[in-house]
DNA sequence: GACATCGATGTTTTT
DNA sequence: CATCGATGTC
């Protein structure tokens, strides 16, 4: 848990004990190249033009990156301060910094090794004055200053909710989720609200443009930037102010980007701006080196564009491309399976992983009757492997497509006494109580933060309800002042339409905030949290509650305090933060140990990094997505069924299907020695049992690499009968009694199935025209998943009463 | 303004 | 099945 704060503070200070360079290594380029294969060596040595390293899974890309940095210093006369390396996760940044430090020693300290987002925050805080100027042209009355808040996805969504409500958008037609996602997409494409309005071609797009404009204005009023803004604003800044861009270009002569396949358009543009071009005047372009693997791009749904890596040579005409195909992780059997699956994607740069590790064991396949059987098989196999001394619990990971699939495994593992931990799911910083407390802290730190102010306004309950909030909000809008300002006025002289009861409550709240701000001024973060938990009655409420969950909430808050305490204590030994730099871009903008610094850390780091560093003796359970970048000697990849993996939503969409296939590739290539692929014939989804066909990806694994421990043919007599168990045959029972049975209102006579096949065109009274994507079940239990285009994709029961006609 | 109940709705998620 | 949001009632 506390790994959280073992991160480089602000990025520039990174001492650390064990980081002495291994004798002489950093001065000897030959030594540096000695343990690299020819392609790796080429990538390390290459200079003079942009470089793309296509690094297959397990091909040693971090090694290439770190050695390249060391080589730049040792052989090419680069100064450490000239180096910038950008990653996506803090974990990757920390690891890189550590490994570079191992190679070159404390000199690594003056390099910028950080995530896209922290890098941008650093630039934006430093250039806040200029950013405000930039914003002045676009939004009304921007109040952005260098202490801006960072809004994460949840904050952003809340802000969109407020905006949508103001614009009186029908939340059915324009779900917040969609609006927020669309706004995010626009930002990733570097489109301004004006651009969005201009190109809006339909109703939704017009509404999105409205929301976007209003949203940006409110963010500025709240002195806040969201995650997407961090990138977009930095790009806009560098483009609008050439002298600022040039400043950074002079400083950073070597730019390296990890996981380049995951960059979105804005990040792509950012890299371009940082590097510069021949005609961007003043400075020669910096040397760019990007590393990635298009086959491992699994975040398109978040805006990543595989195009960036595919078109690198076009974007940078002189570019050199080097393929790393030798894999140091897996057996050849595993790699062959991975190669075979990924080959199903068209239009890719062919790449064949190979290994010197030998054939190894065949991939084991298993067809389970249902998800419980699947879990039992996995558990039994783990037992056996551990008993035989083939593996320890630590060596083993279980992957699944969606988080809800973890439950069965947990149940079985608990029953069998197998130690495990689940990665992902609801994260620490997403828990309600943690976010509530952070909301208080953020408001204390940035009084204009509307979203967080409104979040805590009535938490715990203090009699400031929707009604009062609406009054304040409307007033703020009318007077063109911030919500916070309106609230202060309400506390003082009251507001028209506000009853005295509410007014008193608001006064009390504002006074409470003032009191807490006192605490901020004189104590450290942990104490502030203690104080606020007491003074707001938040802790009291939890302790008094008889909801068993609330005990856990109290624990989480204690944990948060611990985290805060560690933060204040490690207050980085900030002695020489890059001495001697004349223009000190390394200077920390936020005071060490301050509340602001704490909040920034918490926003940018979240807890993604509590990963493997093996809590000893535990089986690891996680989704395929979180598995990326990791490796395990033994991997169980489960749920290989069409509709589960590939996910139902991807079935109709070739691009999404391709992404699912990459996910399969990622999953397979995590395994070092042993790989298990399993599926279940029957799996209950949302209470209803579903039979799923084998994943199409499973068929793509060559039979000669697979050994079926249990195949479909072998399984005990196929029981197609409508199993007497609960849920099954629910329709036959009609509406008998159990009023909570879903659609139990359907009476028996209606249960005449409509026959549909994949690809059929249909018309639905509510959703309109659609295309059948998949069908499941038979007779009265038949369902179909239908794509209704703009109305969405819906799964329907094919019973007589659905207002559906086949065309 | 606070609470209860009903029903619609369900991926993945580095920051 | 579980959670969340939108309703309706005291």
mmCIF file of C-alpha atoms in Angstrom, chain A residues 361-367 377 380-382 384-385 636 674-677 706-712 714-715:
data_model
loop_
_atom_site.group_PDB
_atom_site.id
_atom_site.type_symbol
_atom_site.label_atom_id
_atom_site.label_comp_id
_atom_site.label_asym_id
_atom_site.label_seq_id
_atom_site.Cartn_x
_atom_site.Cartn_y
_atom_site.Cartn_z
ATOM 1 C CA UNK A 361 5.171 -27.782 -22.116
ATOM 2 C CA UNK A 362 2.167 -27.748 -24.410
ATOM 3 C CA UNK A 363 -0.566 -25.247 -23.757
ATOM 4 C CA UNK A 364 -3.268 -26.907 -21.689
ATOM 5 C CA UNK A 365 -6.872 -26.537 -22.746
ATOM 6 C CA UNK A 366 -9.923 -27.212 -20.609
ATOM 7 C CA UNK A 367 -13.620 -27.105 -21.350
ATOM 8 C CA UNK A 377 -10.212 -26.993 -12.320
ATOM 9 C CA UNK A 380 -7.090 -28.199 -8.485
ATOM 10 C CA UNK A 381 -4.353 -27.587 -10.959
ATOM 11 C CA UNK A 382 -2.753 -24.965 -8.758
ATOM 12 C CA UNK A 384 -1.126 -30.002 -7.917
ATOM 13 C CA UNK A 385 1.549 -27.681 -9.315
ATOM 14 C CA UNK A 636 -4.407 -19.449 -16.300
ATOM 15 C CA UNK A 674 3.001 -22.882 -18.524
ATOM 16 C CA UNK A 675 -0.172 -21.610 -20.062
ATOM 17 C CA UNK A 676 -3.722 -22.794 -19.481
ATOM 18 C CA UNK A 677 -6.654 -21.690 -21.605
ATOM 19 C CA UNK A 706 -2.496 -27.688 -27.311
ATOM 20 C CA UNK A 707 -3.184 -30.574 -25.048
ATOM 21 C CA UNK A 708 -6.833 -30.826 -24.095
ATOM 22 C CA UNK A 709 -7.183 -31.871 -20.513
ATOM 23 C CA UNK A 710 -10.861 -32.020 -21.115
ATOM 24 C CA UNK A 711 -12.484 -31.128 -24.376
ATOM 25 C CA UNK A 712 -16.063 -30.658 -25.324
ATOM 26 C CA UNK A 714 -15.355 -35.686 -23.380
ATOM 27 C CA UNK A 715 -17.561 -33.813 -21.068
#
